[in-house]
C-alpha positions as YAML, in Angstrom:
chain: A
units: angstrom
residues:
- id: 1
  name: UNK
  ca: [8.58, 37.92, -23.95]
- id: 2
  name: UNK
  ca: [5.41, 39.42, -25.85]
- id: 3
  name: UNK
  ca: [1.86, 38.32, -26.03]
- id: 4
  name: UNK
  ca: [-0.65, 38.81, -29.19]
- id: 5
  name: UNK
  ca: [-3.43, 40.54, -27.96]
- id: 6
  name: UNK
  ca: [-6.43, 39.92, -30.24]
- id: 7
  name: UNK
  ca: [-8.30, 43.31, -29.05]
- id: 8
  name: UNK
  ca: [-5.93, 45.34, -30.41]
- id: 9
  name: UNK
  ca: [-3.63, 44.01, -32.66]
- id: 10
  name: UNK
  ca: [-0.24, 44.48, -30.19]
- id: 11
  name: UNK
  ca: [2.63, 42.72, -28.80]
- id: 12
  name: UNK
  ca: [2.13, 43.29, -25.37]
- id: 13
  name: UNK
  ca: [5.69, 43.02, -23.40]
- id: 14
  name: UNK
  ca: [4.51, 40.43, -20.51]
- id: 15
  name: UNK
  ca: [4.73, 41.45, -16.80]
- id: 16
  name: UNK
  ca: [7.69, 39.68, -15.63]
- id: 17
  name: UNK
  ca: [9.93, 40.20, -18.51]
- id: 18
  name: UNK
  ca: [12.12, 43.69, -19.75]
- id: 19
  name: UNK
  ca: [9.27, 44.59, -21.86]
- id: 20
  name: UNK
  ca: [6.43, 44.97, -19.33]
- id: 21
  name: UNK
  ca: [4.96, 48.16, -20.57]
- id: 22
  name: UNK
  ca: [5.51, 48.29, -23.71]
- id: 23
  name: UNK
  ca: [4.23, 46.97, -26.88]
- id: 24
  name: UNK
  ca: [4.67, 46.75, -30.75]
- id: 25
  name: UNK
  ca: [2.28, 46.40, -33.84]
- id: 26
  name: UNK
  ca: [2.05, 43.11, -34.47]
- id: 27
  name: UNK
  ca: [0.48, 42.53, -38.09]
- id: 28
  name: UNK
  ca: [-0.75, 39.50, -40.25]
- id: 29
  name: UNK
  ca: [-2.75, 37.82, -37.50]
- id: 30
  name: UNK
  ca: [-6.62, 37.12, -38.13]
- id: 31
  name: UNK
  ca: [-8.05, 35.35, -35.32]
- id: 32
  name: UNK
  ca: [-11.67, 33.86, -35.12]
- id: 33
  name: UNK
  ca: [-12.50, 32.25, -31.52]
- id: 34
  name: UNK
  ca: [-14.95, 29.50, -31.59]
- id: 35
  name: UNK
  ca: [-14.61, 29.36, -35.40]
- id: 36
  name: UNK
  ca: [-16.72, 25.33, -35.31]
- id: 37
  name: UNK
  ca: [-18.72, 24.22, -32.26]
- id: 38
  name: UNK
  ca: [-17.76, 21.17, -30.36]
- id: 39
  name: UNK
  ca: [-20.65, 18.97, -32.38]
- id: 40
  name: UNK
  ca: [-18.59, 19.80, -35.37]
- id: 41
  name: UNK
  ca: [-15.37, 19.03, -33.77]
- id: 42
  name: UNK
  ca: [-16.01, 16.15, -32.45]
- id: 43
  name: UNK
  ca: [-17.31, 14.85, -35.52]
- id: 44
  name: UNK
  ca: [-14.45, 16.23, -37.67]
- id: 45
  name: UNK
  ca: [-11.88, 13.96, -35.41]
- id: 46
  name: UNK
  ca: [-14.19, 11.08, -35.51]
- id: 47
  name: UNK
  ca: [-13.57, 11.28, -39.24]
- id: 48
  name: UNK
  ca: [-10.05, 11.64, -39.39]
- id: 49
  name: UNK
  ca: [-9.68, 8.99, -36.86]
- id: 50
  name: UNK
  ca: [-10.86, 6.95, -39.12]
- id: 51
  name: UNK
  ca: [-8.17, 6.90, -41.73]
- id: 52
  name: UNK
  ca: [-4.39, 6.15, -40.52]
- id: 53
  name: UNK
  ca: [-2.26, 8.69, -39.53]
- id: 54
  name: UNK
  ca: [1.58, 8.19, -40.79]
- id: 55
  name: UNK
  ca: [4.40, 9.62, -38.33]
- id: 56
  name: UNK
  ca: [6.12, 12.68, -38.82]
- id: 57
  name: UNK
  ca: [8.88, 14.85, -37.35]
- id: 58
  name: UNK
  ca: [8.82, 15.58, -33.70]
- id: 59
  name: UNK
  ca: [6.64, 13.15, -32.40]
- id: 60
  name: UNK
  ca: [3.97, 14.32, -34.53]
- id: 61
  name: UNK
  ca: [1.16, 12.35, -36.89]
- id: 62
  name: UNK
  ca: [0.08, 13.60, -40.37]
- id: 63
  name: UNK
  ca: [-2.58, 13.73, -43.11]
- id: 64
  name: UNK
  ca: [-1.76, 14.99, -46.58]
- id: 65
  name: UNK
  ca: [-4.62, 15.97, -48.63]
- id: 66
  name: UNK
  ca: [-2.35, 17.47, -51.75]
- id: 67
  name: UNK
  ca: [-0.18, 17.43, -54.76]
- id: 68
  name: UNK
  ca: [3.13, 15.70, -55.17]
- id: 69
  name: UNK
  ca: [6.16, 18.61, -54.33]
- id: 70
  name: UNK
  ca: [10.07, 18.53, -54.32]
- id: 71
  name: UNK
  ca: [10.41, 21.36, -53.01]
- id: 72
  name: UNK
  ca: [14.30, 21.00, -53.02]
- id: 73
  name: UNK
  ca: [13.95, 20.71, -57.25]
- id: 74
  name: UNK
  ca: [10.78, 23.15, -56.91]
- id: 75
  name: UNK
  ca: [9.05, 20.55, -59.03]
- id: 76
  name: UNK
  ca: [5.09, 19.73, -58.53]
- id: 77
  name: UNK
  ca: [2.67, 17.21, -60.23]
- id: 78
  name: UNK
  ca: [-0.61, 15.45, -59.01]
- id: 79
  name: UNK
  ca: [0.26, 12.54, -58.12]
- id: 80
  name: UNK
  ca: [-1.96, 10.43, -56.04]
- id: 81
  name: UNK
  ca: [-3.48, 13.46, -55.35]
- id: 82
  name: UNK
  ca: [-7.27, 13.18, -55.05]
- id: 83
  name: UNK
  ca: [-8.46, 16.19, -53.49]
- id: 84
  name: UNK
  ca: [-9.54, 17.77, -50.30]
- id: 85
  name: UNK
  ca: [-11.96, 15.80, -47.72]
- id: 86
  name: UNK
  ca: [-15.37, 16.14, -47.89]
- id: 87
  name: UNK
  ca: [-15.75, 17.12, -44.26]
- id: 88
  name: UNK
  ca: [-13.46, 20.08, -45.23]
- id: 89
  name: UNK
  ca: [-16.27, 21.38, -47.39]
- id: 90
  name: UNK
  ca: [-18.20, 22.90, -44.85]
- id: 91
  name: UNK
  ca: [-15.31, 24.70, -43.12]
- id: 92
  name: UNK
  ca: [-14.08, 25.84, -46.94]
- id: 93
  name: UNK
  ca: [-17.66, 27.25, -47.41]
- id: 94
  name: UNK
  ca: [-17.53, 29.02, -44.08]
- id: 95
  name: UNK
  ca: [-13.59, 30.97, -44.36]
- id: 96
  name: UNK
  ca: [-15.46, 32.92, -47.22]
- id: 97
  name: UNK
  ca: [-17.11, 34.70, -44.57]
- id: 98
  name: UNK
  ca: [-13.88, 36.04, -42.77]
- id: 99
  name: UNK
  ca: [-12.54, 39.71, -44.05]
- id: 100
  name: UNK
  ca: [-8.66, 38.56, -44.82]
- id: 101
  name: UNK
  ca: [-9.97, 35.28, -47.11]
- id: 102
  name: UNK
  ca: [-11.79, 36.70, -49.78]
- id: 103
  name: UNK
  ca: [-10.45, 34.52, -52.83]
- id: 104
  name: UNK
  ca: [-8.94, 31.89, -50.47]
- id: 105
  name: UNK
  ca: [-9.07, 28.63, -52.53]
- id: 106
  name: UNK
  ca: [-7.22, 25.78, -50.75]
- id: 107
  name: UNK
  ca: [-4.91, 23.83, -52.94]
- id: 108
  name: UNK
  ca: [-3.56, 21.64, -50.04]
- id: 109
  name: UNK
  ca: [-4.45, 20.16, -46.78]
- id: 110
  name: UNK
  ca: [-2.28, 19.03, -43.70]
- id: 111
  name: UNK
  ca: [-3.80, 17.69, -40.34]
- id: 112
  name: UNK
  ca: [-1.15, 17.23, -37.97]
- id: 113
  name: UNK
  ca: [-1.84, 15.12, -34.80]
- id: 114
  name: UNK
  ca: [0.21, 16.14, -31.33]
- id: 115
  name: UNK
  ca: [0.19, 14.61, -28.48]
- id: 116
  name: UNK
  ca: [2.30, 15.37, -24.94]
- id: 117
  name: UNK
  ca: [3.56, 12.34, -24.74]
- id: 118
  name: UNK
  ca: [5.07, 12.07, -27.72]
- id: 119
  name: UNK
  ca: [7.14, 14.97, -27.21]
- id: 120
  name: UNK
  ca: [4.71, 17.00, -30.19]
- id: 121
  name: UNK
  ca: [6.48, 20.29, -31.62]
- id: 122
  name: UNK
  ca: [7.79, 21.34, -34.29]
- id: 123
  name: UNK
  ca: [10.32, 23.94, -34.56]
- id: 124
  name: UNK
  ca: [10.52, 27.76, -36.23]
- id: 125
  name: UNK
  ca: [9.90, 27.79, -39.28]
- id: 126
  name: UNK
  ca: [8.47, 29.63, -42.34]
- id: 127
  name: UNK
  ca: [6.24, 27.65, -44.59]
- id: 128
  name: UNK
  ca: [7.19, 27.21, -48.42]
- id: 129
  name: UNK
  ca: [7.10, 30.58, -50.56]
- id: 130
  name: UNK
  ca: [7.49, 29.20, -54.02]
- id: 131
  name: UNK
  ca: [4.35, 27.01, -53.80]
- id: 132
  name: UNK
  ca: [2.09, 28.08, -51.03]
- id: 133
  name: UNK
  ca: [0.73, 31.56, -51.23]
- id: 134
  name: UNK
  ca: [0.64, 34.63, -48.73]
- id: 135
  name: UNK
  ca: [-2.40, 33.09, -46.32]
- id: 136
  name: UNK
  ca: [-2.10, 29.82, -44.05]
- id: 137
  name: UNK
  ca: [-4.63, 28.87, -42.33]
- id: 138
  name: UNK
  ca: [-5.36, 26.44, -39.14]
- id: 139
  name: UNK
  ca: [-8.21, 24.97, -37.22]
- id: 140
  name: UNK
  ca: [-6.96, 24.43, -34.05]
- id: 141
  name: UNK
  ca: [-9.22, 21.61, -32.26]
- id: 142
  name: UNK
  ca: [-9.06, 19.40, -29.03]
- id: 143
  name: UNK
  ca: [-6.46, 21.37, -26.65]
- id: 144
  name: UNK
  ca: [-5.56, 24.82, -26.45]
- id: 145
  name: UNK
  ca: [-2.16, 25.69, -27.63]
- id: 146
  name: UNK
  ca: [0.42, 28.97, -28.24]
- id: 147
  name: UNK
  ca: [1.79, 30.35, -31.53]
- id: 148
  name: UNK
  ca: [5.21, 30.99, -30.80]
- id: 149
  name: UNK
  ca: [6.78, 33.80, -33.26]
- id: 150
  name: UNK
  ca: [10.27, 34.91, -33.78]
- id: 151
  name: UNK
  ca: [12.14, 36.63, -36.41]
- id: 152
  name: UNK
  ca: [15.85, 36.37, -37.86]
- id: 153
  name: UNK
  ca: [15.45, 39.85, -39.02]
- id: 154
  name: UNK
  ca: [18.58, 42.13, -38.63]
- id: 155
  name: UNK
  ca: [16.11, 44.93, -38.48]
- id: 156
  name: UNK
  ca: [14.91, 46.93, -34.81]
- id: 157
  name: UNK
  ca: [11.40, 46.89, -33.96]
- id: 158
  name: UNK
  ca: [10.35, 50.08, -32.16]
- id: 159
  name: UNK
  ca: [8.47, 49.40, -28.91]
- id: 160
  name: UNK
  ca: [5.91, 52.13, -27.58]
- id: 161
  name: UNK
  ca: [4.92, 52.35, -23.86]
- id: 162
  name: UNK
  ca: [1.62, 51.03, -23.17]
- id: 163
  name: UNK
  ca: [0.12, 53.03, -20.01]
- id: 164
  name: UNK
  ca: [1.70, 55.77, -17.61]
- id: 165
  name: UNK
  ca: [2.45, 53.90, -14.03]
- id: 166
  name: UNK
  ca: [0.19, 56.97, -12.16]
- id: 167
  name: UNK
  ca: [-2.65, 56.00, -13.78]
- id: 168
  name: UNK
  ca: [-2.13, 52.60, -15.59]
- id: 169
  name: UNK
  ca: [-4.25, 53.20, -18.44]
- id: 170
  name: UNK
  ca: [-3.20, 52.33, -21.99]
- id: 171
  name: UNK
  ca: [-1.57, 54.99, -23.80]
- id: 172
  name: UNK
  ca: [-1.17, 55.11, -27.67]
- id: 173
  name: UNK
  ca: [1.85, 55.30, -29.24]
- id: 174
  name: UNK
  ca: [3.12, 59.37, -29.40]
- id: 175
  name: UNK
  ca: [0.73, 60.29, -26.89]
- id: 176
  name: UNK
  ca: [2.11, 62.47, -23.58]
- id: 177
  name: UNK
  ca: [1.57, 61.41, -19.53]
- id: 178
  name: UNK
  ca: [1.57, 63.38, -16.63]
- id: 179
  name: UNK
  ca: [5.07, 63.35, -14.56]
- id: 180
  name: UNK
  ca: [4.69, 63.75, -10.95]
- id: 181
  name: UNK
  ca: [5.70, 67.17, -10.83]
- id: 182
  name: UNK
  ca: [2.16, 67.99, -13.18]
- id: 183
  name: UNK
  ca: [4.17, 68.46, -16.11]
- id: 184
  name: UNK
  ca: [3.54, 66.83, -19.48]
- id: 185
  name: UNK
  ca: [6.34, 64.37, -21.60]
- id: 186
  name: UNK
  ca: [5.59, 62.94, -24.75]
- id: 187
  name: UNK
  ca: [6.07, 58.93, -24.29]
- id: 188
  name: UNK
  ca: [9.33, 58.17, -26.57]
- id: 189
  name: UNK
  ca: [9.62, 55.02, -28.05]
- id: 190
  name: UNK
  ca: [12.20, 52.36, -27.53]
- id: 191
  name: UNK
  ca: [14.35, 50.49, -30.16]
- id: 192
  name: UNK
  ca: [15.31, 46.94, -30.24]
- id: 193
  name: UNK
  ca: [16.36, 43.94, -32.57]
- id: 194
  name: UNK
  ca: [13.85, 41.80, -33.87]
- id: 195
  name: UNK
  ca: [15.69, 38.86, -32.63]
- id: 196
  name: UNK
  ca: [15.24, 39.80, -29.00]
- id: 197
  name: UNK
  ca: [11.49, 39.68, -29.56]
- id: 198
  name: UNK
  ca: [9.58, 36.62, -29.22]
- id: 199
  name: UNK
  ca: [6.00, 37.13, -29.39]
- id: 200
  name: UNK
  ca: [2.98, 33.90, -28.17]
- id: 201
  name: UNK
  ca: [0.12, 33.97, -29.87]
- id: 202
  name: UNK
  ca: [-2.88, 32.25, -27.95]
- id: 203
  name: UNK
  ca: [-4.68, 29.69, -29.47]
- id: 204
  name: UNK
  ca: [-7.84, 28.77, -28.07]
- id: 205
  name: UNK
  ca: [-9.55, 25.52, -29.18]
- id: 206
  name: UNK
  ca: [-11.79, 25.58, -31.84]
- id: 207
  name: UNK
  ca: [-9.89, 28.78, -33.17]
- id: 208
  name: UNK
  ca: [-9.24, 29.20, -36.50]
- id: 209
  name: UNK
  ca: [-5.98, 31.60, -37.35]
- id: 210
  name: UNK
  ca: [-4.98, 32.88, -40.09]
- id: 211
  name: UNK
  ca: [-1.19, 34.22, -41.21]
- id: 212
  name: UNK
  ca: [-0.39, 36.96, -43.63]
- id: 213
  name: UNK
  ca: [1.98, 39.27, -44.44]
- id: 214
  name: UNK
  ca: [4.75, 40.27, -41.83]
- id: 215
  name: UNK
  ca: [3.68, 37.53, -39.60]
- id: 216
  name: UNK
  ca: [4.05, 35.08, -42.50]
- id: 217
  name: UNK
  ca: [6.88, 36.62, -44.43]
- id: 218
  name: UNK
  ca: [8.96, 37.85, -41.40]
- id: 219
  name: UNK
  ca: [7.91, 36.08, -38.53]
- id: 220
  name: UNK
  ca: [8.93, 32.35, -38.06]
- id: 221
  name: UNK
  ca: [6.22, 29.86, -36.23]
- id: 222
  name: UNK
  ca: [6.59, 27.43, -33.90]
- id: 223
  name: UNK
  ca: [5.17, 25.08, -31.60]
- id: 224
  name: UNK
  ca: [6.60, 24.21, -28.87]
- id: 225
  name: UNK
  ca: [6.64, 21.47, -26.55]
- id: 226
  name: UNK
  ca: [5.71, 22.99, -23.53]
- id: 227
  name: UNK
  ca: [2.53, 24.25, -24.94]
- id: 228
  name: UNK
  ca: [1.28, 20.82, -25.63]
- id: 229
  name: UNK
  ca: [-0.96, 20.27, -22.92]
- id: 230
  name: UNK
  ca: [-3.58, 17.47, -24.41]
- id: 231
  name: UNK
  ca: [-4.53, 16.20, -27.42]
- id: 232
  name: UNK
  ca: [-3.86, 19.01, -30.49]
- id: 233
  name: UNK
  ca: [-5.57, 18.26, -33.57]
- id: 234
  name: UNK
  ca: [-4.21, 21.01, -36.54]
- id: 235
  name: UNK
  ca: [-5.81, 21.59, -39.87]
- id: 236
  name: UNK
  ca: [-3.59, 23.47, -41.99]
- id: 237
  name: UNK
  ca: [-5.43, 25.09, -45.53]
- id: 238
  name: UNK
  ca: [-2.37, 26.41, -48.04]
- id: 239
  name: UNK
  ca: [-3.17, 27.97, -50.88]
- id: 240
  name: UNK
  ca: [-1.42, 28.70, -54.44]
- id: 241
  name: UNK
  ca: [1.20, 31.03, -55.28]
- id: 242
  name: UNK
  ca: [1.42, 33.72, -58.07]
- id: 243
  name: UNK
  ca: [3.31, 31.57, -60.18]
- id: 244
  name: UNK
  ca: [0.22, 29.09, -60.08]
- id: 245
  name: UNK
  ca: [-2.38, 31.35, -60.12]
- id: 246
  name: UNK
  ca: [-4.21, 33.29, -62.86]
- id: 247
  name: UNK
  ca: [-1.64, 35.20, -64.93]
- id: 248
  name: UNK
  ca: [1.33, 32.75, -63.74]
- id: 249
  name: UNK
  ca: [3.79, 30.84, -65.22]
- id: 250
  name: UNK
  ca: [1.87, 27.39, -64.03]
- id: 251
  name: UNK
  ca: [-1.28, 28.71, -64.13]
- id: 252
  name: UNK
  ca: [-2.92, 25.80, -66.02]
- id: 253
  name: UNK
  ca: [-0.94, 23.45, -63.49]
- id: 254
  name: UNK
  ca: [-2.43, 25.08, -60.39]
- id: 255
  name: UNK
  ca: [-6.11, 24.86, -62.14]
- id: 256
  name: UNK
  ca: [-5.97, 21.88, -62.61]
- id: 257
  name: UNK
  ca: [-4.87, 21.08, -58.89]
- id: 258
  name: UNK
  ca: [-7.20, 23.66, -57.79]
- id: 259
  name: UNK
  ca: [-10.12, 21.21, -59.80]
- id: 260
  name: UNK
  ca: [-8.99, 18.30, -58.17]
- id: 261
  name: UNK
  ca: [-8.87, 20.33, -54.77]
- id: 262
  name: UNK
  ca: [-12.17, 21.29, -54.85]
- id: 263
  name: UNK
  ca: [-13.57, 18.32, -55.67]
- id: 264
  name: UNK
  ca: [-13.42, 17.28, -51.92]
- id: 265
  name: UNK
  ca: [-13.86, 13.64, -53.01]
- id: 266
  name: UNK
  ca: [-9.89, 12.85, -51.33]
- id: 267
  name: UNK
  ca: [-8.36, 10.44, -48.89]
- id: 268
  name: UNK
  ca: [-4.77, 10.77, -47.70]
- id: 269
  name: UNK
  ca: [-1.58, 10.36, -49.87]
...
């Protein structure tokens, strides 16, 4: 019942729904349209087309490029683990230049492969927090798609109107409109749960997007299969938790996956 609006970094209540109007902040999105051009696209699927894809959950296809995990036993070796691809290299050289991924070194790679009529989702979710680190990060290539984001939370989210009907201009939040009878009124805000807030997040193809704090943390994501138009190609970067980074309790374990990472010499586990 809310749209992501890249411009200005709100959940926009959409027209037909209760919210129309109104909005929220909606942090931890980074969004970079056109991130590759089709030449690189193209030749990025060529590439993974090459190697077999193995089914996974919801009618999707998969590519590991990572380390070994339980996660259930929170227990994490190498394994057949030989590191990223080295078409990733180039895109990996390239997310150094966005704001929000200064120090991003990817640990693990996931391309996930949906198609319509396979039914392709998969459902809300939060990615692992003992492993992965604050930042995910997707290349979404072939098909335009939607983020879908909702939260569990038992706390409100407090909604702000957007413009004044007279005028229909956008109004920040704790600013005052004209009432017909020429008077001023400060625009109150309006409380609601979290969980009656759903927010889509437009993906464009060729967009790279990037998750980070409340929008990782408190916001579950989804894909849905309505949104599943064509061919969706996904390449998910993760990178390493505190506890395997510098100053961590496996910080010689996540080096040493980081080296092998890095190396970009890898093929699918």
């Amino acid at each position: 019942n809310f749209t992501y609006c890249l411009a200005t970094g709100l959940a926009k209540g959409n027209e037909h729904s209760a919210f129309a109007g109104w909005a929220f902040p909606f942090p931890g999105v980074f969004l970079v349209e056109e991130f590759i051009g089709e030449d690189e696209e193209s030749e990025i699927v060529e590439l993974m087309d090459r190697d077999d894809w193995k089914p996974s959950q919801s009618g999707r296809k998969k590519q590991d490029y990572g380390p070994k995990v339980n996660f259930k036993k929170q227990r994490l070796k190498a394994g057949s683990f030989t590191g990223l691809p080295s078409f990733s290299k180039k895109i990996v050289a390239q997310l150094k230049g966005c704001s929000v991924l200064a120090g991003f070194l990817p640990v693990e790679q996931c391309n996930l492969d949906y198609l319509p009529e396979r039914g392709s989702a998969i459902d809300p979710h939060f990615d692992d927090w003992w492993l992965w680190g604050e930042r995910l990060v997707s290349l979404n290539l072939l098909s335009k798609t939607v983020l879908s984001m909702s939260c569990d939370s038992e706390d409100s989210i407090q909604l702000f109107p957007t413009f004044d009907k007279e005028n229909r201009k956008l109004s920040p939040p704790g600013s005052t409109a004209e009432t017909s009878e020429g008077t001023n009124c400060t625009l109150s805000p309006w409380l609601v749960p979290s969980r009656e807030a759903t927010v889509a997040v437009p993906l464009p193809r060729r967009s790279l997007v990037v998750l980070y704090g409340d929008a990782r943390y408190k916001w579950k994501h989804a894909i849905y299969r309505r949104h599943i138009e064509h061919r969706r190609v996904c390449i998910t970067f993760r990178e390493l938790s505190a506890e395997f980074s510098a100053g961590g309790r496996h910080e010689e374990l996540g080096k040493e996956l980081l080296e092998i990472a890095l190396s970009f010499q890898g093929r699918p586990v």
